[in-house]
Amino acid sequence: MRFRVVPLALCAAAEAAFLFFWSALINFIPLRTENYINHACSAVMAGKTKESLSRCHAKLNRLAAELSGVRMRDMPKDWLHMPRDYELRMADGAEEAFQLHCKRMDEHRFTEALEIADRIFAQNTEGPFPLQGDLLNNCVYLCLMEDKSAAGYKTPAWELFRSHNGGNLAALRTEYAMALLYGNDAEAARKIRLQFERVALRYPAPADVETERELMELAAEKHRKEP
């Protein structure tokens, strides 16, 4: 309590600078664990084989296209490939498979999208992995659209994802589908749709907004057709 405001601010700034420097240093040193590969390790691995370099180049192309407003379904086929099973246990492999899963969703090939998700889950059984919540969220939506039970995907990890993603378009899309196809609650769906549109106004990726809005329309269409 004896410290003045200025010394406290300087201490806080110095601590923040140290943490940023440490984070950058850790990411600069190649680091690889069973479920994580940092950027430095990815860069080293990318230059080892022609296949690795090609995958890295395709990933950069996908990111550039996404920032330019290109939807997943409109990207070239050779930008995404299904990794081998052992690669799915690593962050980069699971991330590429997840992107292919999202591409299948954007193409409305829901059965294939669910099959890819199940392959990822089959190789990651020992605990949480990157994008697990996003993948579970998509699987709940896919089960609703494919008239399958989603009980196996409604795990604590999914509940945690739901509770922290009120501003996530994909989470709102699934909540909308659940309100219509599981709860048969048109009023709840209407409120979720309004929330979705509010979030979409400030969302940085227009292609994602278009994709998620289309998936919501498919859920609404399915609800209208059901007796």
PDB file of N, CA, C and O in Angstrom, residues 8 21 31 34 44 57 82 112 138 143 145 155 179 183 196 198 208 210 219:
ATOM      1  N   LEU A   8       3.720   1.506  -9.437  1.00  0.00           N
ATOM      2  CA  LEU A   8       2.885   0.325  -9.654  1.00  0.00           C
ATOM      3  C   LEU A   8       2.634   0.112 -11.145  1.00  0.00           C
ATOM      4  O   LEU A   8       2.697  -1.013 -11.647  1.00  0.00           O
ATOM      5  N   PHE A  21       7.622 -11.218 -23.833  1.00  0.00           N
ATOM      6  CA  PHE A  21       8.921 -11.671 -24.323  1.00  0.00           C
ATOM      7  C   PHE A  21       9.079 -13.175 -24.112  1.00  0.00           C
ATOM      8  O   PHE A  21       9.550 -13.901 -24.995  1.00  0.00           O
ATOM      9  N   LEU A  31       9.061 -26.639 -30.126  1.00  0.00           N
ATOM     10  CA  LEU A  31       8.519 -27.408 -29.005  1.00  0.00           C
ATOM     11  C   LEU A  31       7.464 -28.365 -29.529  1.00  0.00           C
ATOM     12  O   LEU A  31       6.538 -27.951 -30.230  1.00  0.00           O
ATOM     13  N   GLU A  34       2.944 -34.542 -27.256  1.00  0.00           N
ATOM     14  CA  GLU A  34       2.045 -35.509 -27.899  1.00  0.00           C
ATOM     15  C   GLU A  34       0.867 -34.826 -28.561  1.00  0.00           C
ATOM     16  O   GLU A  34       0.412 -35.235 -29.625  1.00  0.00           O
ATOM     17  N   VAL A  44       9.983 -25.835 -38.673  1.00  0.00           N
ATOM     18  CA  VAL A  44      11.083 -26.776 -38.885  1.00  0.00           C
ATOM     19  C   VAL A  44      10.597 -28.020 -39.612  1.00  0.00           C
ATOM     20  O   VAL A  44      11.224 -28.501 -40.565  1.00  0.00           O
ATOM     21  N   HIS A  57       2.114 -24.754 -47.176  1.00  0.00           N
ATOM     22  CA  HIS A  57       1.739 -23.784 -48.202  1.00  0.00           C
ATOM     23  C   HIS A  57       0.224 -23.746 -48.390  1.00  0.00           C
ATOM     24  O   HIS A  57      -0.376 -22.669 -48.550  1.00  0.00           O
ATOM     25  N   MET A  82      -7.097 -35.397 -45.818  1.00  0.00           N
ATOM     26  CA  MET A  82      -7.327 -36.064 -44.547  1.00  0.00           C
ATOM     27  C   MET A  82      -6.011 -36.634 -44.020  1.00  0.00           C
ATOM     28  O   MET A  82      -5.400 -37.476 -44.670  1.00  0.00           O
ATOM     29  N   GLU A 112     -20.464 -37.232 -44.243  1.00  0.00           N
ATOM     30  CA  GLU A 112     -19.000 -37.256 -44.329  1.00  0.00           C
ATOM     31  C   GLU A 112     -18.375 -36.391 -43.242  1.00  0.00           C
ATOM     32  O   GLU A 112     -17.337 -36.748 -42.665  1.00  0.00           O
ATOM     33  N   ASN A 138     -20.300 -28.825 -33.534  1.00  0.00           N
ATOM     34  CA  ASN A 138     -20.717 -29.169 -34.901  1.00  0.00           C
ATOM     35  C   ASN A 138     -21.408 -30.528 -34.951  1.00  0.00           C
ATOM     36  O   ASN A 138     -22.362 -30.721 -35.708  1.00  0.00           O
ATOM     37  N   CYS A 143     -25.965 -34.209 -35.918  1.00  0.00           N
ATOM     38  CA  CYS A 143     -26.880 -35.269 -35.467  1.00  0.00           C
ATOM     39  C   CYS A 143     -28.326 -34.821 -35.590  1.00  0.00           C
ATOM     40  O   CYS A 143     -29.204 -35.608 -35.968  1.00  0.00           O
ATOM     41  N   MET A 145     -29.479 -32.737 -37.777  1.00  0.00           N
ATOM     42  CA  MET A 145     -29.809 -32.697 -39.197  1.00  0.00           C
ATOM     43  C   MET A 145     -29.896 -34.089 -39.807  1.00  0.00           C
ATOM     44  O   MET A 145     -30.613 -34.289 -40.797  1.00  0.00           O
ATOM     45  N   THR A 155     -21.107 -33.778 -24.020  1.00  0.00           N
ATOM     46  CA  THR A 155     -20.191 -34.050 -22.912  1.00  0.00           C
ATOM     47  C   THR A 155     -19.985 -32.779 -22.085  1.00  0.00           C
ATOM     48  O   THR A 155     -20.407 -31.680 -22.476  1.00  0.00           O
ATOM     49  N   ALA A 179     -33.141 -25.476 -30.670  1.00  0.00           N
ATOM     50  CA  ALA A 179     -34.423 -24.884 -30.281  1.00  0.00           C
ATOM     51  C   ALA A 179     -35.536 -25.342 -31.219  1.00  0.00           C
ATOM     52  O   ALA A 179     -36.664 -25.619 -30.774  1.00  0.00           O
ATOM     53  N   GLY A 183     -36.239 -28.826 -29.309  1.00  0.00           N
ATOM     54  CA  GLY A 183     -37.216 -28.256 -28.386  1.00  0.00           C
ATOM     55  C   GLY A 183     -38.519 -27.835 -29.043  1.00  0.00           C
ATOM     56  O   GLY A 183     -39.500 -27.563 -28.349  1.00  0.00           O
ATOM     57  N   PHE A 196     -27.815 -13.866 -33.113  1.00  0.00           N
ATOM     58  CA  PHE A 196     -26.891 -14.211 -34.195  1.00  0.00           C
ATOM     59  C   PHE A 196     -26.658 -13.003 -35.112  1.00  0.00           C
ATOM     60  O   PHE A 196     -25.507 -12.691 -35.462  1.00  0.00           O
ATOM     61  N   ARG A 198     -27.025  -9.863 -34.441  1.00  0.00           N
ATOM     62  CA  ARG A 198     -26.282  -8.807 -33.739  1.00  0.00           C
ATOM     63  C   ARG A 198     -24.787  -9.105 -33.750  1.00  0.00           C
ATOM     64  O   ARG A 198     -23.961  -8.209 -33.971  1.00  0.00           O
ATOM     65  N   ASP A 208     -17.736 -16.699 -43.077  1.00  0.00           N
ATOM     66  CA  ASP A 208     -18.255 -17.512 -41.970  1.00  0.00           C
ATOM     67  C   ASP A 208     -19.702 -17.152 -41.666  1.00  0.00           C
ATOM     68  O   ASP A 208     -20.518 -18.031 -41.358  1.00  0.00           O
ATOM     69  N   GLU A 210     -21.919 -16.026 -43.764  1.00  0.00           N
ATOM     70  CA  GLU A 210     -22.735 -16.591 -44.831  1.00  0.00           C
ATOM     71  C   GLU A 210     -22.928 -18.096 -44.648  1.00  0.00           C
ATOM     72  O   GLU A 210     -24.038 -18.625 -44.816  1.00  0.00           O
ATOM     73  N   ALA A 219     -31.663 -25.790 -41.075  1.00  0.00           N
ATOM     74  CA  ALA A 219     -32.357 -26.281 -39.881  1.00  0.00           C
ATOM     75  C   ALA A 219     -33.809 -25.804 -39.868  1.00  0.00           C
ATOM     76  O   ALA A 219     -34.728 -26.565 -39.523  1.00  0.00           O
TER      77      ALA A 219
END
